Every structure is written in structure tokens, then in C-alpha cells.
Coordinates of C-alpha atoms in Angstrom, one line a residue:
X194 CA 61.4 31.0 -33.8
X195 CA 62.0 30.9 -29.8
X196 CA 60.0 34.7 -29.8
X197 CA 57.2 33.4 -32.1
X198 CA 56.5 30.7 -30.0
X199 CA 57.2 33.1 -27.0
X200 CA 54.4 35.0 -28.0
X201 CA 52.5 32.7 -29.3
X202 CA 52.3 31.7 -25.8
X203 CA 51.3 35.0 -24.6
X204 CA 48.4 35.3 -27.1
X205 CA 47.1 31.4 -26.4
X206 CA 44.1 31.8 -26.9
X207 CA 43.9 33.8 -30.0
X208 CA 45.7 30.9 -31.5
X209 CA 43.8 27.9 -32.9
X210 CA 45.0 24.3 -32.1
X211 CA 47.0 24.1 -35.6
X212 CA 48.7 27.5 -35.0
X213 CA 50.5 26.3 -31.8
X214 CA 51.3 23.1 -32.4
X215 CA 52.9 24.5 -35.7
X216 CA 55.0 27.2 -33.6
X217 CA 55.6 24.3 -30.8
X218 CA 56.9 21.5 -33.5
X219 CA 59.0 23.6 -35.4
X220 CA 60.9 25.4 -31.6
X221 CA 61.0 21.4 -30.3
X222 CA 62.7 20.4 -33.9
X223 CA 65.0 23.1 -34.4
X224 CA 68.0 22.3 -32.1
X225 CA 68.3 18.5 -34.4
X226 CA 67.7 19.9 -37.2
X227 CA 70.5 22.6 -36.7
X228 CA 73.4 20.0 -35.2
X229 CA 72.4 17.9 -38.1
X230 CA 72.6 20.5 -40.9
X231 CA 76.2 21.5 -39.0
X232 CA 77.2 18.0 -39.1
X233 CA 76.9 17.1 -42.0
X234 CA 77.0 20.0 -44.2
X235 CA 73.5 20.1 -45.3
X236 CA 72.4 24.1 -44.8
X237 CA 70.4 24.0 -47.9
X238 CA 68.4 21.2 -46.5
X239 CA 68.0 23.4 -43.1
X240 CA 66.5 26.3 -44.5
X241 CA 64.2 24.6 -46.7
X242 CA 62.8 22.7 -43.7
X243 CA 62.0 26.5 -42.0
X244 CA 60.5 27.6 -44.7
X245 CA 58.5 24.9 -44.8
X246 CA 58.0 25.2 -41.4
X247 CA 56.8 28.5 -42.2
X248 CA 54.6 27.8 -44.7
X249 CA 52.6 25.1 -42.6
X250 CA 52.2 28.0 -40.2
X251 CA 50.6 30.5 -42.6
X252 CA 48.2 27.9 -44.3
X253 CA 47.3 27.1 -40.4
X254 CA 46.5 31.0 -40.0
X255 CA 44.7 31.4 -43.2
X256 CA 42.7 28.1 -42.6
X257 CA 41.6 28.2 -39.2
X258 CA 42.1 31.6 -37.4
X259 CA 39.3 33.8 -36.6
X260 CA 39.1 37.1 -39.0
X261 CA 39.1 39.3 -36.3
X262 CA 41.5 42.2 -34.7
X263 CA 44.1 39.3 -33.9
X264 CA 44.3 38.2 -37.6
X265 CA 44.6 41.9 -39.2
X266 CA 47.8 42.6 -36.7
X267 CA 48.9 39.4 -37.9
X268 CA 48.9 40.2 -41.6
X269 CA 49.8 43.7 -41.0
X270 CA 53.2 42.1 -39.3
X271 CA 53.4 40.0 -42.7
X272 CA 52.8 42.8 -44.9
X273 CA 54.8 45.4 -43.6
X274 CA 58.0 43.5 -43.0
X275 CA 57.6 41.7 -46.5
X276 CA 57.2 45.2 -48.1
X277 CA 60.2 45.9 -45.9
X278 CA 62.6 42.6 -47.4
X279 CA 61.8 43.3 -50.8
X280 CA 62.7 46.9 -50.5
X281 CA 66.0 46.3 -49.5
X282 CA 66.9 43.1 -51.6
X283 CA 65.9 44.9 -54.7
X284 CA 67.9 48.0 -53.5
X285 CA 71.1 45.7 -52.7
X286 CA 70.8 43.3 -55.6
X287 CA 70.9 45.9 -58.1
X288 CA 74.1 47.6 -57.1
X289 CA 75.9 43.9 -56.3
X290 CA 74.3 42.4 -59.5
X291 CA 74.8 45.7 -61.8
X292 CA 78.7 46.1 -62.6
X293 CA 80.2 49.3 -62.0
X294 CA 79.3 51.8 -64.8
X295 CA 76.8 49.4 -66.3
X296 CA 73.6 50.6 -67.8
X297 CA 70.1 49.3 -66.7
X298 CA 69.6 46.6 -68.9
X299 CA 72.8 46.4 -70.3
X300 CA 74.7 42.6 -71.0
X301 CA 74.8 41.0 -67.0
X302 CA 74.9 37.2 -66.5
X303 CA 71.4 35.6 -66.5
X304 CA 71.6 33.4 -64.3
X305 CA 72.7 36.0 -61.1
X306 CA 69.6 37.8 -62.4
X307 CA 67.3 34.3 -62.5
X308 CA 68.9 34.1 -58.8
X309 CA 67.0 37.2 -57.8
X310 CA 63.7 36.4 -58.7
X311 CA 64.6 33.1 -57.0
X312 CA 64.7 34.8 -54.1
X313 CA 61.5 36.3 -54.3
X314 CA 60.0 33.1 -55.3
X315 CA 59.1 35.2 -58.5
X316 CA 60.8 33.3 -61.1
X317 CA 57.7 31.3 -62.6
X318 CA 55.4 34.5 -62.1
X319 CA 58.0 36.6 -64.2
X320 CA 57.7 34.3 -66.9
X321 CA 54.5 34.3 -66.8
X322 CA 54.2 37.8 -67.3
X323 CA 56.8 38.6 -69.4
X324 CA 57.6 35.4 -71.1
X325 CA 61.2 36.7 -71.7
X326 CA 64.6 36.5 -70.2
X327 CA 65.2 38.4 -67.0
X328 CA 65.6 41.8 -67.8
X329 CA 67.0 43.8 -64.9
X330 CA 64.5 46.8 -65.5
X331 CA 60.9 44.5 -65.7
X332 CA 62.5 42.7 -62.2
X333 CA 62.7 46.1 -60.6
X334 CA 58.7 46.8 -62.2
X335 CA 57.4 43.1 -61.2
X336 CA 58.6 43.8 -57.6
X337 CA 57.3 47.6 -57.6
X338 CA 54.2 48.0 -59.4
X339 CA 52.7 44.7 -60.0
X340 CA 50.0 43.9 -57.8
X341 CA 49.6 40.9 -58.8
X342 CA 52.9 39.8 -57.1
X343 CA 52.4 39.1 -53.5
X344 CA 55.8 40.1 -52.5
X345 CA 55.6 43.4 -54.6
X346 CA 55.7 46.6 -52.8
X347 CA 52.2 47.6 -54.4
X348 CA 50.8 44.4 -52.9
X349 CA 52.2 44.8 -49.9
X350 CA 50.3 48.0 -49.8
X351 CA 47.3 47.0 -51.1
X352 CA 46.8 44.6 -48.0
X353 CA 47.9 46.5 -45.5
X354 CA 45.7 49.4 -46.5
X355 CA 43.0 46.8 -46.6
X356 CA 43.7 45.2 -42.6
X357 CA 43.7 48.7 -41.4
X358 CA 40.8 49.8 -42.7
X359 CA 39.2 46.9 -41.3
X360 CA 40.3 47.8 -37.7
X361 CA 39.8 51.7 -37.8
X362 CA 35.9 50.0 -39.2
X363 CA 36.3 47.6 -35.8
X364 CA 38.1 50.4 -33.2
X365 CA 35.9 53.6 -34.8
X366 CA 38.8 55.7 -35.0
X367 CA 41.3 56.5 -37.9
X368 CA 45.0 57.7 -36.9
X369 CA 48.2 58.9 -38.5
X370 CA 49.5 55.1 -39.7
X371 CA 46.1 55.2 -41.7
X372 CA 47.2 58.2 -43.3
X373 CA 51.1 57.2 -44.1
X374 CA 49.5 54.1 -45.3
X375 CA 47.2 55.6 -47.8
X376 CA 49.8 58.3 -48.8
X377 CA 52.2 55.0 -49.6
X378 CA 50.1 53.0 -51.2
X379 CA 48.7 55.8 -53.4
X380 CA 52.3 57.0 -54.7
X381 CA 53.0 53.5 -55.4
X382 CA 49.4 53.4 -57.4
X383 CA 50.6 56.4 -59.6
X384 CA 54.3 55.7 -60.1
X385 CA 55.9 54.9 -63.4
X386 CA 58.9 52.6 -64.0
X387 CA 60.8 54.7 -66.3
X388 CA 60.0 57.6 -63.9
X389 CA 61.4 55.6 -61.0
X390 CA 64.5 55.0 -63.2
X391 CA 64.9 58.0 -64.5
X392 CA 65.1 59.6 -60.5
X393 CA 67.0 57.1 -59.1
X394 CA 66.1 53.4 -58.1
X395 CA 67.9 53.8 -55.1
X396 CA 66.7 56.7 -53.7
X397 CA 63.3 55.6 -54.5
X398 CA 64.1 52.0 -52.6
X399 CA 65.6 54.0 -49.5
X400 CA 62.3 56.9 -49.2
X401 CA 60.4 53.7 -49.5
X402 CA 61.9 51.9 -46.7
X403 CA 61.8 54.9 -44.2
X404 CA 58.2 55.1 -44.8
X405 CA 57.6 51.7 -44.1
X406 CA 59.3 52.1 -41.1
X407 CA 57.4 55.0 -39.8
X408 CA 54.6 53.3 -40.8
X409 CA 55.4 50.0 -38.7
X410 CA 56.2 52.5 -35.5
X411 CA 52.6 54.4 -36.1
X412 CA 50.9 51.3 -36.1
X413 CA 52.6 50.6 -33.0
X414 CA 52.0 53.7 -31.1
X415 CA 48.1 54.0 -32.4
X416 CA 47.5 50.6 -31.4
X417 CA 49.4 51.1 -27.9
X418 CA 51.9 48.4 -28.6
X419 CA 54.6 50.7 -27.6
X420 CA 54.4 53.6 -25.0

């Protein structure tokens, strides 16, 4: 939070009235908010209040900030780093959650399983769209291949394709995170959830993961945030 509203600061006036005092509140709060939760044993409490914290930011962004350059590295940030979290839950969850010499789908307690989705604030949305129990398989799909899950890789993808593609339109120029982007976003596009199974979840996961990080240090280097 102190390097949000660090650079927050050093972007002022890209920032709209709601955005600061957001980032400003929530840095002036924090220490109080911490000793209390210490004191008195309330961490659940805590993190609820930053993610809500959070959340008063990003309806700030959407609402007032200007769709320009400044908003698409904002929502790249999101995107990529999202796409990142998701990766590597999913990846971890499944080897904690799935006992040792389990199958994929096989009899594991449904309430670690409802946990997960928790996490991803996927729980309704997998209901929704399943209108089953959690089965460990259609977790791993709803958090791949379903675009219409914000937090899936796919929609990761699908917006960050979109935000560059609105700045090579704005800079004139195209570059390699463009391409690693595309090539991404179209595997993910074409990918099957037995296939993925079938070759390995986790090795899937971790190819995943070190292409979203190449692709967070092109955008870097193409955009000269980084010499």
C-alpha cells in the first residue's frame, strides 16, 4: 500500500480526485487498523477491510479515470498479475488439495474444494455454470478456459490483448510483448481441458506462468519502464 500511494504520488496528475484520496485513506488507516486487528485477534476483519479498500479503488479507476495510455498500463498491471495469482493458486491448490495418488476427480472433501473457488471469489459463478458440486476437473476449466470468469487465465488474456492493442493503435508501433501476448492468449483460445489433463496440469500451470512473466518484462522494456 505505502508503494501504491508512492506512486500514486508520482503520477498526480494522472490520478483523479477519488483515486488519491482512495490510495491516501486507506495508507493513513492502515497502521490502526493493523494494531487493532493484532490486538484483538481480528485478521479476518483486517483483510476484509483491504479488500475493500481495494475495491473502492478500482470502482474509483473505472468511474472516473480518463481512458487513455495511463488507464491501459493500469489494467495491463491488473491483468497480468491476476493471470499471474490464478496460475499459481490453481497450480498449488491442486497438489495440497489432491491426496497423494488420488485421481482427478476422485472422492476429496468438498468443502477444501468450495474453499478454492472462495478464493477466487468464483464460488457463486461456478454454480452458476455448472449447477453441481465442485468437481476438481470443471475448477481447473472455470479458471482456464472460461472467459466469462474475470479471474480466468483466458480473461486475463482477453484484456490484456485488448489494452495493448489500444496503445500500439495510440504509440503506432507494435513490439515483441504484442506478439507473446497474442501467441498466449491464442493457445489459451484453442486448448482443451481434457488435453490439458491429459499432458499435465502442472506443467501446463508452470509454461503458463513463465510466459506471463516474459510477458510483464516485454511490456516493461517496449514501454521503457526498465532500461
Amino acid at each position: 500500500i505505502r508503494q501504491a500511494r508512492e506512486n500514486g504520488r508520482a503520477v498526480r496528475t494522472s490520478l483523479t480526485m477519488e483515486m488519491w484520496e482512495c490510495l491516501n485513506d486507506t495508507w493513513l488507516s492502515f497502521d490502526q487498523r493493523w494494531t487493532d486487528a493484532r490486538r484483538y485477534g481480528e485478521l479476518r476483519s483486517f483483510l476484509d477491510w483491504v479488500k475493500e479498500r481495494s475495491t473502492v479503488f478500482r470502482g474509483g479507476m473505472y468511474g472516473t479515470m480518463l481512458r487513455d495510455d495511463a488507464f491501459d498500463f493500469a489494467r495491463l498491471g491488473t491483468y497480468v498479475e491476476r493471470a499471474d495469482n490464478t496460475a499459481r493458486i490453481l497450480d498449488v491448490k491442486y497438489h495440497v488439495l489432491l491426496p497423494e495418488g488420488e485421481e482427478v476427480g476422485g472422492g476429496v472433501d468438498y468443502y477444501q474444494w468450495t474453499s478454492l473457488l472462495r478464493a477466487f471469489s468464483a464460488l457463486g459463478s461456478y454454480h452458476y455454470l455448472y449447477r453441481e458440486n465442485p468437481k476438481p476437473w470443471k475448477i481447473a476449466e472455470l479458471m482456464i478456459l472460461r472467459r466469462e470468469m474475470p479471474r480466468s487465465l483466458i480473461g486475463c488474456y482477453q484484456q490484456t490483448v485488448a489494452h495493448l492493442d489500444r496503445l500500439a493503435e495510440a504509440y503506432g508501433a507494435r513490439h515483441e510483448c504484442h506478439r507473446i501476448a497474442g501467441q498466449v492468449y491464442s493457445r489459451l483460445q484453442f486448448a482443451d481441458a481434457n488435453e490439458i489433463f491429459q499432458s499435465g496440469l502442472h506443467e501446463f500451470l508452470s509454461d503458463f506462468i513463465v510466459r506471463n512473466n516474459r510477458l510483464g518484462n516485454e511490456i516493461a522494456r517496449s514501454y521503457m519502464f526498465v532500461g
